Short mmCIF file of C-alpha atoms in Angstrom, two decimals:
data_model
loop_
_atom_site.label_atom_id
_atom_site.label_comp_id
_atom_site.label_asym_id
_atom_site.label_seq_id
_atom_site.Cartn_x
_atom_site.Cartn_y
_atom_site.Cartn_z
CA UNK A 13 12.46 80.58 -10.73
CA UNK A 14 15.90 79.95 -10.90
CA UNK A 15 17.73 78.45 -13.73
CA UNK A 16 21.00 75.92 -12.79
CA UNK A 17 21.99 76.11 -16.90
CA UNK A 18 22.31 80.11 -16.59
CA UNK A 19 24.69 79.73 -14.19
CA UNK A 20 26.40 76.95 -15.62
CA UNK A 21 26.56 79.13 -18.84
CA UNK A 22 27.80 82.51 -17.31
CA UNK A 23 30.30 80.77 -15.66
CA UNK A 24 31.80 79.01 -18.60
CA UNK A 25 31.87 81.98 -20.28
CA UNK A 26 34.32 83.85 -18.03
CA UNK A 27 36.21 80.75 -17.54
CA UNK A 28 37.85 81.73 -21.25
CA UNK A 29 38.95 85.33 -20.98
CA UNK A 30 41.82 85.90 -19.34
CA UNK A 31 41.54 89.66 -17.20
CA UNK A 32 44.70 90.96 -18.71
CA UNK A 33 42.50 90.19 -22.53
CA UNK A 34 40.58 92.78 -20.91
CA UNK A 35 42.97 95.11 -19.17
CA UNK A 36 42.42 93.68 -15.92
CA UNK A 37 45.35 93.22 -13.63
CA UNK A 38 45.90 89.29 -12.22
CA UNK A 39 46.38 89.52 -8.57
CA UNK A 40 46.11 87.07 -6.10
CA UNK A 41 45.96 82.68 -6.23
CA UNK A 42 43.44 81.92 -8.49
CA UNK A 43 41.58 78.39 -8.19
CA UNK A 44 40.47 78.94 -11.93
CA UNK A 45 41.51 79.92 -15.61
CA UNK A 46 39.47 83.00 -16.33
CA UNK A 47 37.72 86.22 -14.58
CA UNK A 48 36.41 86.27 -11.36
CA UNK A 49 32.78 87.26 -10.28
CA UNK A 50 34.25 90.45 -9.07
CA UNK A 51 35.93 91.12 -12.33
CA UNK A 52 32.87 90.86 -14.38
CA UNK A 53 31.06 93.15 -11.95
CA UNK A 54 33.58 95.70 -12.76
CA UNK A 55 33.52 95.46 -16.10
CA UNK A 56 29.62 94.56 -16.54
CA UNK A 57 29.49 98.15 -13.96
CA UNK A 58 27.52 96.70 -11.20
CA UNK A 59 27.88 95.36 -7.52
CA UNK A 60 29.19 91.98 -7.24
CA UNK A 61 25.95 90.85 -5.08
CA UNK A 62 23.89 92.45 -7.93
CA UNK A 63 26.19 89.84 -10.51
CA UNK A 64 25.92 86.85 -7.88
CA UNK A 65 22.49 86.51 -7.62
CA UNK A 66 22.35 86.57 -11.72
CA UNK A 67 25.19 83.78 -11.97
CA UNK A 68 22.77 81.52 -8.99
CA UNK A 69 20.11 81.98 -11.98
CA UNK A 70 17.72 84.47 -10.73
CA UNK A 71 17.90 87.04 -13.27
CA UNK A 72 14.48 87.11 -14.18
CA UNK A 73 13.56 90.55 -13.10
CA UNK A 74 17.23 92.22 -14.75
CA UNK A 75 16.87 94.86 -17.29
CA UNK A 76 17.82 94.19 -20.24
CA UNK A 77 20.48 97.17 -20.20
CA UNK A 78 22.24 94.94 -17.33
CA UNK A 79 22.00 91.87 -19.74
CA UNK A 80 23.75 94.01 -22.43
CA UNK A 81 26.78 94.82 -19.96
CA UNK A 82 27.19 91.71 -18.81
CA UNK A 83 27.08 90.47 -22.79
CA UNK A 84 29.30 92.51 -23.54
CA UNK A 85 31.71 92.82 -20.09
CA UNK A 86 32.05 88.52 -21.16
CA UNK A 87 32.21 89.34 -25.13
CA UNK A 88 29.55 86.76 -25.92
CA UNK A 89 29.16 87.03 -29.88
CA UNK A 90 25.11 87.21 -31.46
CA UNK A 91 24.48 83.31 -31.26
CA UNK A 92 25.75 83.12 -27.40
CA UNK A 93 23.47 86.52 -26.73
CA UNK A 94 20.94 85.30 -27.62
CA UNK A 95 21.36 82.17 -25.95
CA UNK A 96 21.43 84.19 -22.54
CA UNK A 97 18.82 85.88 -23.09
CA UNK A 98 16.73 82.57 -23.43
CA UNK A 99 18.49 81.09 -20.52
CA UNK A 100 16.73 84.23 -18.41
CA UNK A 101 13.60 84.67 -19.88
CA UNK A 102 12.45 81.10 -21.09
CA UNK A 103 9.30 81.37 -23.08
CA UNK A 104 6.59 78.67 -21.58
CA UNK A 105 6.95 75.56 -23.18
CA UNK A 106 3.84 73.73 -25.14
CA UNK A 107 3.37 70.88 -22.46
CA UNK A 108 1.39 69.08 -24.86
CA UNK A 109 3.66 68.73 -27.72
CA UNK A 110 1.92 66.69 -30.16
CA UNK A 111 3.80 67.34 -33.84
CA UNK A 112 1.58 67.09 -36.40
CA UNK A 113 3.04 67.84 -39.77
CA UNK A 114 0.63 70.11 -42.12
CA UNK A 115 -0.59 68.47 -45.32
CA UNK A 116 1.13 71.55 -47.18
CA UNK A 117 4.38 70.79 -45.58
CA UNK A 118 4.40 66.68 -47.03
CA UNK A 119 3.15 67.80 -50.57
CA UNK A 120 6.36 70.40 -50.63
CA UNK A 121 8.74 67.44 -49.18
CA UNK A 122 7.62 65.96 -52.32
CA UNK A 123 7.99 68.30 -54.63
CA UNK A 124 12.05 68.86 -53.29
CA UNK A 125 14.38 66.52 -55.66
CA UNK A 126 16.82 66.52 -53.27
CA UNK A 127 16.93 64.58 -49.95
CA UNK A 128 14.54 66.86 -47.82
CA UNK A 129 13.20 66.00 -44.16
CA UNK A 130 11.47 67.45 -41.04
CA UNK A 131 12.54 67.47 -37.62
CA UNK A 132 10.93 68.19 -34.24
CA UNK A 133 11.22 69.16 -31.12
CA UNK A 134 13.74 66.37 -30.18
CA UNK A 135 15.07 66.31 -33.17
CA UNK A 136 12.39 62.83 -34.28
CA UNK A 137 12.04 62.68 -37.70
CA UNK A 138 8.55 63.70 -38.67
CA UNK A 139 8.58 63.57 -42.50
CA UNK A 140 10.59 63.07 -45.15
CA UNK A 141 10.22 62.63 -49.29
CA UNK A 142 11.72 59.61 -51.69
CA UNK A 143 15.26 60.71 -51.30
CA UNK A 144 15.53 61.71 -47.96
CA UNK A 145 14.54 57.81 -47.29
CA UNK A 146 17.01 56.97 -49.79
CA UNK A 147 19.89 58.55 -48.12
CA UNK A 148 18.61 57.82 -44.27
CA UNK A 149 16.51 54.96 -44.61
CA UNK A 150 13.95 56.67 -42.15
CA UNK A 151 11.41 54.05 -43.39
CA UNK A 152 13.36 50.90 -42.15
CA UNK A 153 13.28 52.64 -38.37
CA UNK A 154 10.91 51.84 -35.77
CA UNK A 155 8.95 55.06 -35.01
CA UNK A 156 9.98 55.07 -31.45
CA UNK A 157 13.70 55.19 -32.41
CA UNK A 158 13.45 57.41 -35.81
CA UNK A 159 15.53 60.40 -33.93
CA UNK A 160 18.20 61.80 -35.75
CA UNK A 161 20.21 63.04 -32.36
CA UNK A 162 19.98 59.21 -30.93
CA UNK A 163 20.97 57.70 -34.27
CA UNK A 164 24.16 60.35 -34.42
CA UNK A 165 25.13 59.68 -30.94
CA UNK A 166 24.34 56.17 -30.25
CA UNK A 167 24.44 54.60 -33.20
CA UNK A 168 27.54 52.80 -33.50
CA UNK A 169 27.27 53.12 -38.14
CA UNK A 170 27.04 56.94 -36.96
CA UNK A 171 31.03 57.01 -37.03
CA UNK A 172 31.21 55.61 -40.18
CA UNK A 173 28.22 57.49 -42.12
CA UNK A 174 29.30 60.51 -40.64
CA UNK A 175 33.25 60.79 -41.30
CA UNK A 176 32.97 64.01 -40.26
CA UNK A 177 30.92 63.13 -37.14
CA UNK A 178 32.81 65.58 -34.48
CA UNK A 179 31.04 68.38 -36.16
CA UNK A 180 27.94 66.75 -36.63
CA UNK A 181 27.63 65.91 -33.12
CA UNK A 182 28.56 69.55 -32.16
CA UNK A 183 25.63 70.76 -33.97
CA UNK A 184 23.12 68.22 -32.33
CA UNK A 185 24.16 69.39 -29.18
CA UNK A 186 23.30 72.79 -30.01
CA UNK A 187 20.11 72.54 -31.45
CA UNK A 188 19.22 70.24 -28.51
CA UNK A 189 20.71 72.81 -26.09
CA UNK A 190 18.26 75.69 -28.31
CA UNK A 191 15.36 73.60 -27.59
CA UNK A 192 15.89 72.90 -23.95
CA UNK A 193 16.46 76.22 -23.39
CA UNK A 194 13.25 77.51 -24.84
CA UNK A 195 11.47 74.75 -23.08
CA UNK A 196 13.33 73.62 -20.03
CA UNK A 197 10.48 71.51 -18.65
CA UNK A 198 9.79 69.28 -21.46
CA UNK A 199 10.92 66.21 -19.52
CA UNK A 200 10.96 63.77 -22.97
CA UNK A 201 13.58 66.38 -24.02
CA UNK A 202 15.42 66.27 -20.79
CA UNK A 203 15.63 62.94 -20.80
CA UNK A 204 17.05 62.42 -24.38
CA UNK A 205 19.46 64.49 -23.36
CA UNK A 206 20.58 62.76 -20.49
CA UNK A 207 20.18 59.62 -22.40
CA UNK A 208 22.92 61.07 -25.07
CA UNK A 209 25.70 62.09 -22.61
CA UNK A 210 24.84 58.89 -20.12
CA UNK A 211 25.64 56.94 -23.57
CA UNK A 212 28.66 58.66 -25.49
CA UNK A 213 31.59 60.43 -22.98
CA UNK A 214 32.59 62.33 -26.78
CA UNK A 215 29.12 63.80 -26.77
CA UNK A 216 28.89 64.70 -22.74
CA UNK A 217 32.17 66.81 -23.15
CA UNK A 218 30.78 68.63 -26.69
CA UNK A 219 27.94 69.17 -24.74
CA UNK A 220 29.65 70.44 -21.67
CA UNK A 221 31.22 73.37 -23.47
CA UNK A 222 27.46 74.84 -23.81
CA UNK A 223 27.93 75.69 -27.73
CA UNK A 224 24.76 77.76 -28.19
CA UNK A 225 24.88 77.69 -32.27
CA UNK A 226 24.70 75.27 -34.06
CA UNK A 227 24.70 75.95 -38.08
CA UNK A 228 21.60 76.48 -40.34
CA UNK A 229 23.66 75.97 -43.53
CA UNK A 230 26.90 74.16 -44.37
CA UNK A 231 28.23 71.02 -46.22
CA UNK A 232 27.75 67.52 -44.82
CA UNK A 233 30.16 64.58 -45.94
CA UNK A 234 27.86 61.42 -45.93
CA UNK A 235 29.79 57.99 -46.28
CA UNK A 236 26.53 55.92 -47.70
CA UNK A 237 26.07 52.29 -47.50
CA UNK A 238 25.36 51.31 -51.23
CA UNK A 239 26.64 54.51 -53.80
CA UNK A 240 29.24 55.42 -51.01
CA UNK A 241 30.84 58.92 -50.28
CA UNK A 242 28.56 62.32 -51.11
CA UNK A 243 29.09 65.58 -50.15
CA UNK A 244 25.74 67.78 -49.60
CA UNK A 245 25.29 70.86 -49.08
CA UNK A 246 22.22 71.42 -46.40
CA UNK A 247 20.26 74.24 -45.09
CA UNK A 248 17.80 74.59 -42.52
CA UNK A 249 14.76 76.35 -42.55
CA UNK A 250 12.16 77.04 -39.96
CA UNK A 251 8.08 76.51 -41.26
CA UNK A 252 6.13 79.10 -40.49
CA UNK A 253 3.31 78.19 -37.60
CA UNK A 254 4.93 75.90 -36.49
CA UNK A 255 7.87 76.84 -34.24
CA UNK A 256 9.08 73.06 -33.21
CA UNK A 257 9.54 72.20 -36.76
CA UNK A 258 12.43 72.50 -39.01
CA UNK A 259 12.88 71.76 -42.59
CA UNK A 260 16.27 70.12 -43.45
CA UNK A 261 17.18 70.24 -47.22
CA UNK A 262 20.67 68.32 -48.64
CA UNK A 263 21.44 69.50 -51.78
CA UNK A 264 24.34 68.46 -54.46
CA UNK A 265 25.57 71.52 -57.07
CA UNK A 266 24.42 71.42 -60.71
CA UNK A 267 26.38 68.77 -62.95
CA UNK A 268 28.99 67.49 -59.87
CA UNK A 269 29.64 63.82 -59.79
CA UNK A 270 27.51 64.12 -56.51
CA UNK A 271 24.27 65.03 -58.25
CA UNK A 272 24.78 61.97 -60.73
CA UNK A 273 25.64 59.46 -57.68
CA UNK A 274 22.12 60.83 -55.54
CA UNK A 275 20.10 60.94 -59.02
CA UNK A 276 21.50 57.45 -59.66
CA UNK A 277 20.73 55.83 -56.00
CA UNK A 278 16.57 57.68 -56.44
CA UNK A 279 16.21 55.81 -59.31
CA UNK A 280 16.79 52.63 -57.63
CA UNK A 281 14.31 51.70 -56.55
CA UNK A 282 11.99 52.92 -59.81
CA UNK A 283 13.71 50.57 -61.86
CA UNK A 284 13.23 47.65 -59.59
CA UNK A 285 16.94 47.08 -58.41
CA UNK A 286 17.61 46.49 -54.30
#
């Protein structure tokens, strides 16, 4: 089976190195910025056919010693090796994805006093404990529309809750990109992501640059509605079992004004004020 995103990916990634980066001589017009199929043969130390018919996205049946040259001919760092390695070998997707969240998984969402959630597949909010609502108001959403890529990217309040939304978007894109790699049939996740791009032109060129990381940790500037700006720190864990779920924690450091401001906006709604 071939695979149009390989392609699309390979060739992106020798768009950016320049052959003299690489102690290649330039020679000839070029119609592009970067190395040529030819050049990466060289370097990768195969035939350009051989190279071709991986770039068209049949490179199902290529060791993985070829894989490693060609990683290495187009210096692709961990997170963008790995990424070609999924583009090639895809595992089968679940066609049936049905998320259930585990009992075990709710009752530790509620034992996290910090805004904690769970994502899926397409990035729909599964679960999420008293602060996590607190902060994103998951509650107040429709089902249907509780998605946390849809609300950054079509949600107009995005820009605003978000300051920092560039970012944010960037690592939507990713972990979408992750996920339709790994499962490239899933048409519900196909279409979200044609949704997205069809909807924002900012997010169709983030996700035409084919970032393949997105980060599992970081901070995360929030601009809230009612208590106004906090800055979180997150991280991101995968549950074990259950391979289209991730657990998303924000967290504020010990005895900052930001742990007062979230402490003070969960105990809202215990003392009766709206």
């Amino acid at each position: 089976m071939s695979s149009p995103a390989l392609g699309e990916f390979l060739r992106t990634r020798r768009a950016r190195i320049r052959p003299a980066a690489v102690g290649l001589n330039e020679y000839g017009r070029r119609r592009m910025v970067g190395l040529r199929r030819e050049e990466v043969a060289q370097l990768a130390g195969m035939s350009v056919d051989y190279y071709t018919r991986l770039e068209r996205g049949r490179g199902e049946d290529f060791p993985d010693s070829v894989l490693d040259s060609v990683a290495r001919a187009l210096r692709l760092d961990a997170a963008e090796r790995d990424h070609f390695y999924t583009l090639v070998r895809p595992a089968d997707p679940d066609y049936n994805y049905a998320p259930m969240v585990r009992p075990g998984t709710r009752l530790l969402l509620d034992s996290i006093t910090t805004p904690a959630f769970v994502l899926g597949r397409h990035m729909e909010v599964l679960a999420w404990n008293h602060l996590g609502d607190k902060v994103f108001d998951f509650g107040a959403i429709a089902e249907p529309e509780r998605n946390l890529a849809r609300f950054t990217v079509l949600d107009p309040a995005a820009g605003v809750f978000y300051p920092d939304w560039e970012p944010v978007a960037a690592e939507t894109a990713a972990y979408l990109r992750r996920q339709v790699d790994r499962c490239p049939r899933d048409r519900r996740l196909t279409s979200l992501i044609d949704g997205l791009t069809a909807g924002n032109p900012v997010f169709h060129r983030i996700w035409s640059v084919h970032t393949p990381a997105g980060n599992a940790h970081g901070d995360r500037l929030i601009q809230h509605p009612v208590v106004g700006r906090i800055e979180f720190h997150y991280e991101t864990l995968a549950l074990p079992g259950d391979q289209d779920q991730l657990l998303v924690v924000y967290t504020v450091a010990p005895g900052s004004a930001a742990r007062e401001v979230v402490a003070a906006l969960g105990a809202r709604e215990l003392v009766g004020v709206h």
